[in-house]
Amino acid sequence: MDKRVFGYPLMKIGIIGGGQLGKMLSQKAKQMGFYVISLDPSAACPAASVSDELIVSDFYSPEKLKELVEKSDITTYEIEHINTSVLKELYDKGYNILPSPYCLEIIQDKLKQKQVLQSAGLPVPRFERVESFDISFFENFGFPLVQKATKGGYDGRGVVVIKSKDDINKVLKTESYIEEFVDVEKELAVIVARNKKGDVVSYPVVEMVFDEIANILDMLIVPARVEKDIEDEAKKIAIKAVEALQGVGVFGVELFLTKDRKILINEIAPRPHNSGHYTIEACITSQFEQHLRAICDLPLGSTKLLSPAVMINLLGEDGYKGTPVIEGLINALSIEGVSFHFYGKKVTAPFRKMGHITILDDNLERAIEKAKKVKEVLKIKSEV
Amino acid sequence: MDKRVFGYPLMKIGIIGGGQLGKMLSQKAKQMGFYVISLDPSAACPAASVSDELIVSDFYSPEKLKELVEKSDITTYEIEHINTSVLKELYDKGYNILPSPYCLEIIQDKLKQKQVLQSAGLPVPRFERVESFDISFFENFGFPLVQKATKGGYDGRGVVVIKSKDDINKVLKTESYIEEFVDVEKELAVIVARNKKGDVVSYPVVEMVFDEIANILDMLIVPARVEKDIEDEAKKIAIKAVEALQGVGVFGVELFLTKDRKILINEIAPRPHNSGHYTIEACITSQFEQHLRAICDLPLGSTKLLSPAVMINLLGEDGYKGTPVIEGLINALSIEGVSFHFYGKKVTAPFRKMGHITILDDNLERAIEKAKKVKEVLKIKSEV
């Protein structure tokens, strides 16, 4: 019998970032009786109206980060691009910041991340730090290759494909590394949760289908349409990766399944992840509740999948910018099994994540058809 | 193709009452991109920190109710004990108030409610208006009987059982009616949703198990352990009852299954209902989302049950009053399939609803065992 008792609120949770992930995390925290303080540059951010308090600040202000951490029993974050040096200082003084800023620092630097994973014996694409921008350096590594900036990349930014010598003008003149161009059969993702005690659980393997033109996630399918042994292997690798990083919290682990049936780790996010939104409706414990359980050192919840699911992001239509207008909502909601999430961003812009849709259906193929139908009818445009 | 378009927010929803039902409704509304204005006497009510705005007022102030209705595209409520005459006036002027205050007025008066249901040919216990407090009046109706105040009853208050002439001193000297004492096999409940167009759906039948000492809901089990024909009949009656009331929104319909296998309507709540909390985790569309879909004239969502479920209310322990302290949370959360809801009331009191737990398990009997275990370990006490 665990004798810990809780008052109300259970604890004060500080969240750096008040975007959609912060909003969904805050909503779950409020359901469970936590007090939530969000920090975001915008007073009108999605989390603002669903948190107890909002500190308006950018993610690098030492004073404001300190204020948040001091006010909170546990501080966490929904984004990676934040000031780790301030957070490390506070962490070293004994404040609870989870995942730890040391773990975050490794993940922020994609090269360091790869090195840690490789040292732990985990499968990653062959890679090398860029020591020279001379073409011979790239040629020696072998074409085709992918060059990635070590820091600051997001949604495909900071990444270029170099197919041959002729692409030399594409090379990023920045702190970066190169990795082999992987012949990908499917992209997979696994949400993993780990608490301080070291208890660790994984969610079902999801299949990420990309829009090749915009290079953004088009559709997320769960369970992934892969063989059982691939599924088991993917979960095992994802769990080991989070253990290698000594991560505490929820992590999104993105994987490549190669054409020759190997699984390689692509990258890791130290927070609830777009590929885990389906868990809100489709799993007993959502990734957001799981993150709270993990960072508060509560027992981890069941990750059981209650139904096959497909998730699609609702992106701002290309060519529209301004106050959002939703077209086709009635038609989308008339499709059985559709759940609608709209984040409350005041302005839409091309490809901006404005919301998402989850579709539950016993039959996965039918869920995929429904998702395609939703994509046809539902459009986020703007006032003209 | 429906051509209606929505901006952000989708609509402004006014909610009279900021208790746990208002909180859960507001959280779902915020997920979907609505703007929420709550009205409650307490600035620290559960809905306060999860709504966009809070109007602090009692439920009878004409000025404040008018302010809420005028600010909102659609106004709804989480409680029945509110000022219907003001709301009727505003409704007649064309403001959207749903369920309509006329429907609410019928439901507020339990005798009128019974009369409307009976006129629609629906099965209700035999009843009669109390015309005299003379014992002969009661004797003529026949013992045992139940006397119920027509207005203001709640959680068993305003209800007395009169077994014989000897109980004459128990008689409530108030506007009331008497009804036959029903020999109950089980109490059942069905959540029904109906939109303006008249589309109507029901949720699975739930079985309400009562604590006979405190006369409060002890455990809610879904699907109810009844035969298929009873289940179908219960849903049919519940749907017809909401149609008879021309209800728009979500309604909780409480039913008696008698020892001789008849279904009788006990009473109806014109709002999301305690017996529908399980839908948050166990159904594709929660009762709160469904209420929003219904009052906003959106297509109704799927009421499919994803897993058997048991719900228990977390009531303040007898003998404790003050700032709540939660004992046994770790042990409760370590049980697989447990979801924890804590409403955020600042003060606990004996039998006060402080939160609830939902347990999902493939096996209903195992879910019931888990619920019993949670009741043993999890206690809401207060600071000493």
PDB file of C-alpha atoms in Angstrom, chain A residues 9-139:
ATOM      1  CA  PRO A   9      -4.579  20.392  -6.595  1.00  0.00           C
ATOM      2  CA  LEU A  10      -2.702  17.108  -6.880  1.00  0.00           C
ATOM      3  CA  MET A  11       0.333  19.098  -7.972  1.00  0.00           C
ATOM      4  CA  LYS A  12       1.132  22.259  -9.891  1.00  0.00           C
ATOM      5  CA  ILE A  13       2.300  21.439 -13.391  1.00  0.00           C
ATOM      6  CA  GLY A  14       4.270  24.001 -15.384  1.00  0.00           C
ATOM      7  CA  ILE A  15       4.189  23.599 -19.154  1.00  0.00           C
ATOM      8  CA  ILE A  16       6.626  25.434 -21.401  1.00  0.00           C
ATOM      9  CA  GLY A  17       4.692  26.047 -24.626  1.00  0.00           C
ATOM     10  CA  GLY A  18       0.981  26.697 -24.997  1.00  0.00           C
ATOM     11  CA  GLY A  19       0.377  25.293 -28.474  1.00  0.00           C
ATOM     12  CA  GLN A  20      -1.876  22.347 -29.256  1.00  0.00           C
ATOM     13  CA  LEU A  21       0.250  19.870 -27.316  1.00  0.00           C
ATOM     14  CA  GLY A  22       0.228  22.145 -24.287  1.00  0.00           C
ATOM     15  CA  LYS A  23      -3.512  22.607 -24.647  1.00  0.00           C
ATOM     16  CA  MET A  24      -4.252  18.871 -24.784  1.00  0.00           C
ATOM     17  CA  LEU A  25      -1.848  18.220 -21.905  1.00  0.00           C
ATOM     18  CA  SER A  26      -3.466  20.957 -19.840  1.00  0.00           C
ATOM     19  CA  GLN A  27      -6.960  19.648 -20.531  1.00  0.00           C
ATOM     20  CA  LYS A  28      -6.016  16.207 -19.290  1.00  0.00           C
ATOM     21  CA  ALA A  29      -4.239  17.676 -16.265  1.00  0.00           C
ATOM     22  CA  LYS A  30      -7.339  19.691 -15.359  1.00  0.00           C
ATOM     23  CA  GLN A  31      -9.495  16.562 -15.695  1.00  0.00           C
ATOM     24  CA  MET A  32      -7.276  14.816 -13.162  1.00  0.00           C
ATOM     25  CA  GLY A  33      -7.218  17.648 -10.639  1.00  0.00           C
ATOM     26  CA  PHE A  34      -3.852  19.243 -11.341  1.00  0.00           C
ATOM     27  CA  TYR A  35      -3.219  22.989 -11.360  1.00  0.00           C
ATOM     28  CA  VAL A  36      -1.673  24.129 -14.645  1.00  0.00           C
ATOM     29  CA  ILE A  37       0.608  27.065 -15.395  1.00  0.00           C
ATOM     30  CA  SER A  38       1.446  27.484 -19.077  1.00  0.00           C
ATOM     31  CA  LEU A  39       4.205  29.628 -20.525  1.00  0.00           C
ATOM     32  CA  ASP A  40       3.902  30.922 -24.074  1.00  0.00           C
ATOM     33  CA  PRO A  41       4.830  34.049 -26.051  1.00  0.00           C
ATOM     34  CA  SER A  42       1.189  34.573 -27.025  1.00  0.00           C
ATOM     35  CA  ALA A  43      -1.544  35.544 -24.549  1.00  0.00           C
ATOM     36  CA  ALA A  44      -4.028  34.048 -27.032  1.00  0.00           C
ATOM     37  CA  CYS A  45      -2.275  30.670 -27.399  1.00  0.00           C
ATOM     38  CA  PRO A  46      -4.406  27.490 -27.520  1.00  0.00           C
ATOM     39  CA  ALA A  47      -3.582  26.565 -23.895  1.00  0.00           C
ATOM     40  CA  ALA A  48      -4.476  30.007 -22.503  1.00  0.00           C
ATOM     41  CA  SER A  49      -8.171  29.404 -21.842  1.00  0.00           C
ATOM     42  CA  VAL A  50      -7.771  25.877 -20.492  1.00  0.00           C
ATOM     43  CA  SER A  51      -4.965  26.498 -17.965  1.00  0.00           C
ATOM     44  CA  ASP A  52      -5.150  28.055 -14.520  1.00  0.00           C
ATOM     45  CA  GLU A  53      -2.410  30.572 -15.244  1.00  0.00           C
ATOM     46  CA  LEU A  54      -0.445  31.804 -18.217  1.00  0.00           C
ATOM     47  CA  ILE A  55       2.993  33.354 -18.133  1.00  0.00           C
ATOM     48  CA  VAL A  56       3.511  35.351 -21.321  1.00  0.00           C
ATOM     49  CA  SER A  57       7.143  34.956 -22.335  1.00  0.00           C
ATOM     50  CA  ASP A  58       9.374  33.622 -25.078  1.00  0.00           C
ATOM     51  CA  PHE A  59      11.047  30.271 -24.462  1.00  0.00           C
ATOM     52  CA  TYR A  60      14.485  31.710 -23.735  1.00  0.00           C
ATOM     53  CA  SER A  61      13.847  34.235 -20.951  1.00  0.00           C
ATOM     54  CA  PRO A  62      15.804  33.095 -17.867  1.00  0.00           C
ATOM     55  CA  GLU A  63      13.596  35.169 -15.534  1.00  0.00           C
ATOM     56  CA  LYS A  64      10.289  33.863 -16.837  1.00  0.00           C
ATOM     57  CA  LEU A  65      11.446  30.246 -17.057  1.00  0.00           C
ATOM     58  CA  LYS A  66      12.683  30.554 -13.478  1.00  0.00           C
ATOM     59  CA  GLU A  67       9.335  32.007 -12.403  1.00  0.00           C
ATOM     60  CA  LEU A  68       7.502  29.065 -13.999  1.00  0.00           C
ATOM     61  CA  VAL A  69       9.790  26.440 -12.485  1.00  0.00           C
ATOM     62  CA  GLU A  70       9.641  28.017  -9.040  1.00  0.00           C
ATOM     63  CA  LYS A  71       5.837  28.200  -9.111  1.00  0.00           C
ATOM     64  CA  SER A  72       5.438  24.598 -10.303  1.00  0.00           C
ATOM     65  CA  ASP A  73       5.895  21.303  -8.494  1.00  0.00           C
ATOM     66  CA  ILE A  74       6.921  19.749 -11.803  1.00  0.00           C
ATOM     67  CA  THR A  75       7.838  21.540 -15.010  1.00  0.00           C
ATOM     68  CA  THR A  76       7.603  19.963 -18.443  1.00  0.00           C
ATOM     69  CA  TYR A  77       7.524  21.226 -22.042  1.00  0.00           C
ATOM     70  CA  GLU A  78       5.702  20.677 -25.281  1.00  0.00           C
ATOM     71  CA  ILE A  79       8.498  21.916 -27.556  1.00  0.00           C
ATOM     72  CA  GLU A  80      12.199  21.262 -27.877  1.00  0.00           C
ATOM     73  CA  HIS A  81      13.450  24.695 -28.823  1.00  0.00           C
ATOM     74  CA  ILE A  82      13.845  26.147 -25.373  1.00  0.00           C
ATOM     75  CA  ASN A  83      16.645  27.415 -23.155  1.00  0.00           C
ATOM     76  CA  THR A  84      18.282  24.329 -21.689  1.00  0.00           C
ATOM     77  CA  SER A  85      21.092  26.150 -19.875  1.00  0.00           C
ATOM     78  CA  VAL A  86      18.644  27.927 -17.548  1.00  0.00           C
ATOM     79  CA  LEU A  87      16.714  24.723 -17.056  1.00  0.00           C
ATOM     80  CA  LYS A  88      19.875  22.736 -16.275  1.00  0.00           C
ATOM     81  CA  GLU A  89      20.847  25.282 -13.648  1.00  0.00           C
ATOM     82  CA  LEU A  90      17.415  24.994 -11.999  1.00  0.00           C
ATOM     83  CA  TYR A  91      17.437  21.213 -12.326  1.00  0.00           C
ATOM     84  CA  ASP A  92      20.809  21.052 -10.595  1.00  0.00           C
ATOM     85  CA  LYS A  93      19.364  23.097  -7.747  1.00  0.00           C
ATOM     86  CA  GLY A  94      16.814  20.336  -7.237  1.00  0.00           C
ATOM     87  CA  TYR A  95      13.772  21.583  -9.137  1.00  0.00           C
ATOM     88  CA  ASN A  96      11.682  18.930 -10.874  1.00  0.00           C
ATOM     89  CA  ILE A  97      11.990  19.391 -14.623  1.00  0.00           C
ATOM     90  CA  LEU A  98      11.029  16.380 -16.691  1.00  0.00           C
ATOM     91  CA  PRO A  99      12.140  15.045 -19.088  1.00  0.00           C
ATOM     92  CA  SER A 100      15.412  16.315 -17.610  1.00  0.00           C
ATOM     93  CA  PRO A 101      17.077  19.215 -19.433  1.00  0.00           C
ATOM     94  CA  TYR A 102      20.140  16.982 -19.894  1.00  0.00           C
ATOM     95  CA  CYS A 103      18.017  14.499 -21.792  1.00  0.00           C
ATOM     96  CA  LEU A 104      16.497  17.378 -23.770  1.00  0.00           C
ATOM     97  CA  GLU A 105      19.931  18.715 -24.617  1.00  0.00           C
ATOM     98  CA  ILE A 106      20.952  15.429 -26.161  1.00  0.00           C
ATOM     99  CA  ILE A 107      17.754  15.290 -28.194  1.00  0.00           C
ATOM    100  CA  GLN A 108      18.026  18.925 -29.319  1.00  0.00           C
ATOM    101  CA  ASP A 109      21.324  18.070 -30.971  1.00  0.00           C
ATOM    102  CA  LYS A 110      20.357  15.486 -33.543  1.00  0.00           C
ATOM    103  CA  LEU A 111      23.934  14.355 -33.990  1.00  0.00           C
ATOM    104  CA  LYS A 112      24.437  13.817 -30.264  1.00  0.00           C
ATOM    105  CA  GLN A 113      21.093  11.996 -30.175  1.00  0.00           C
ATOM    106  CA  LYS A 114      22.285   9.606 -32.898  1.00  0.00           C
ATOM    107  CA  GLN A 115      25.593   9.049 -31.134  1.00  0.00           C
ATOM    108  CA  VAL A 116      23.923   8.152 -27.840  1.00  0.00           C
ATOM    109  CA  LEU A 117      21.578   5.731 -29.584  1.00  0.00           C
ATOM    110  CA  GLN A 118      24.408   4.150 -31.521  1.00  0.00           C
ATOM    111  CA  SER A 119      26.522   3.778 -28.360  1.00  0.00           C
ATOM    112  CA  ALA A 120      23.608   1.913 -26.793  1.00  0.00           C
ATOM    113  CA  GLY A 121      23.740  -0.561 -29.654  1.00  0.00           C
ATOM    114  CA  LEU A 122      20.550   0.686 -31.247  1.00  0.00           C
ATOM    115  CA  PRO A 123      20.042   0.598 -35.019  1.00  0.00           C
ATOM    116  CA  VAL A 124      20.380   3.986 -36.719  1.00  0.00           C
ATOM    117  CA  PRO A 125      21.158   4.910 -40.316  1.00  0.00           C
ATOM    118  CA  ARG A 126      24.906   5.158 -41.001  1.00  0.00           C
ATOM    119  CA  PHE A 127      25.909   8.760 -40.241  1.00  0.00           C
ATOM    120  CA  GLU A 128      28.885  11.075 -39.976  1.00  0.00           C
ATOM    121  CA  ARG A 129      29.478  14.578 -38.710  1.00  0.00           C
ATOM    122  CA  VAL A 130      30.105  17.106 -41.509  1.00  0.00           C
ATOM    123  CA  GLU A 131      33.733  18.129 -41.091  1.00  0.00           C
ATOM    124  CA  SER A 132      34.079  19.862 -44.421  1.00  0.00           C
ATOM    125  CA  PHE A 133      31.765  21.347 -47.040  1.00  0.00           C
ATOM    126  CA  ASP A 134      34.071  20.103 -49.747  1.00  0.00           C
ATOM    127  CA  ILE A 135      32.353  17.825 -52.234  1.00  0.00           C
ATOM    128  CA  SER A 136      34.975  15.141 -51.743  1.00  0.00           C
ATOM    129  CA  PHE A 137      33.841  14.765 -48.129  1.00  0.00           C
ATOM    130  CA  PHE A 138      30.299  13.974 -49.253  1.00  0.00           C
ATOM    131  CA  GLU A 139      31.529  11.784 -52.084  1.00  0.00           C
TER     132      GLU A 139
END
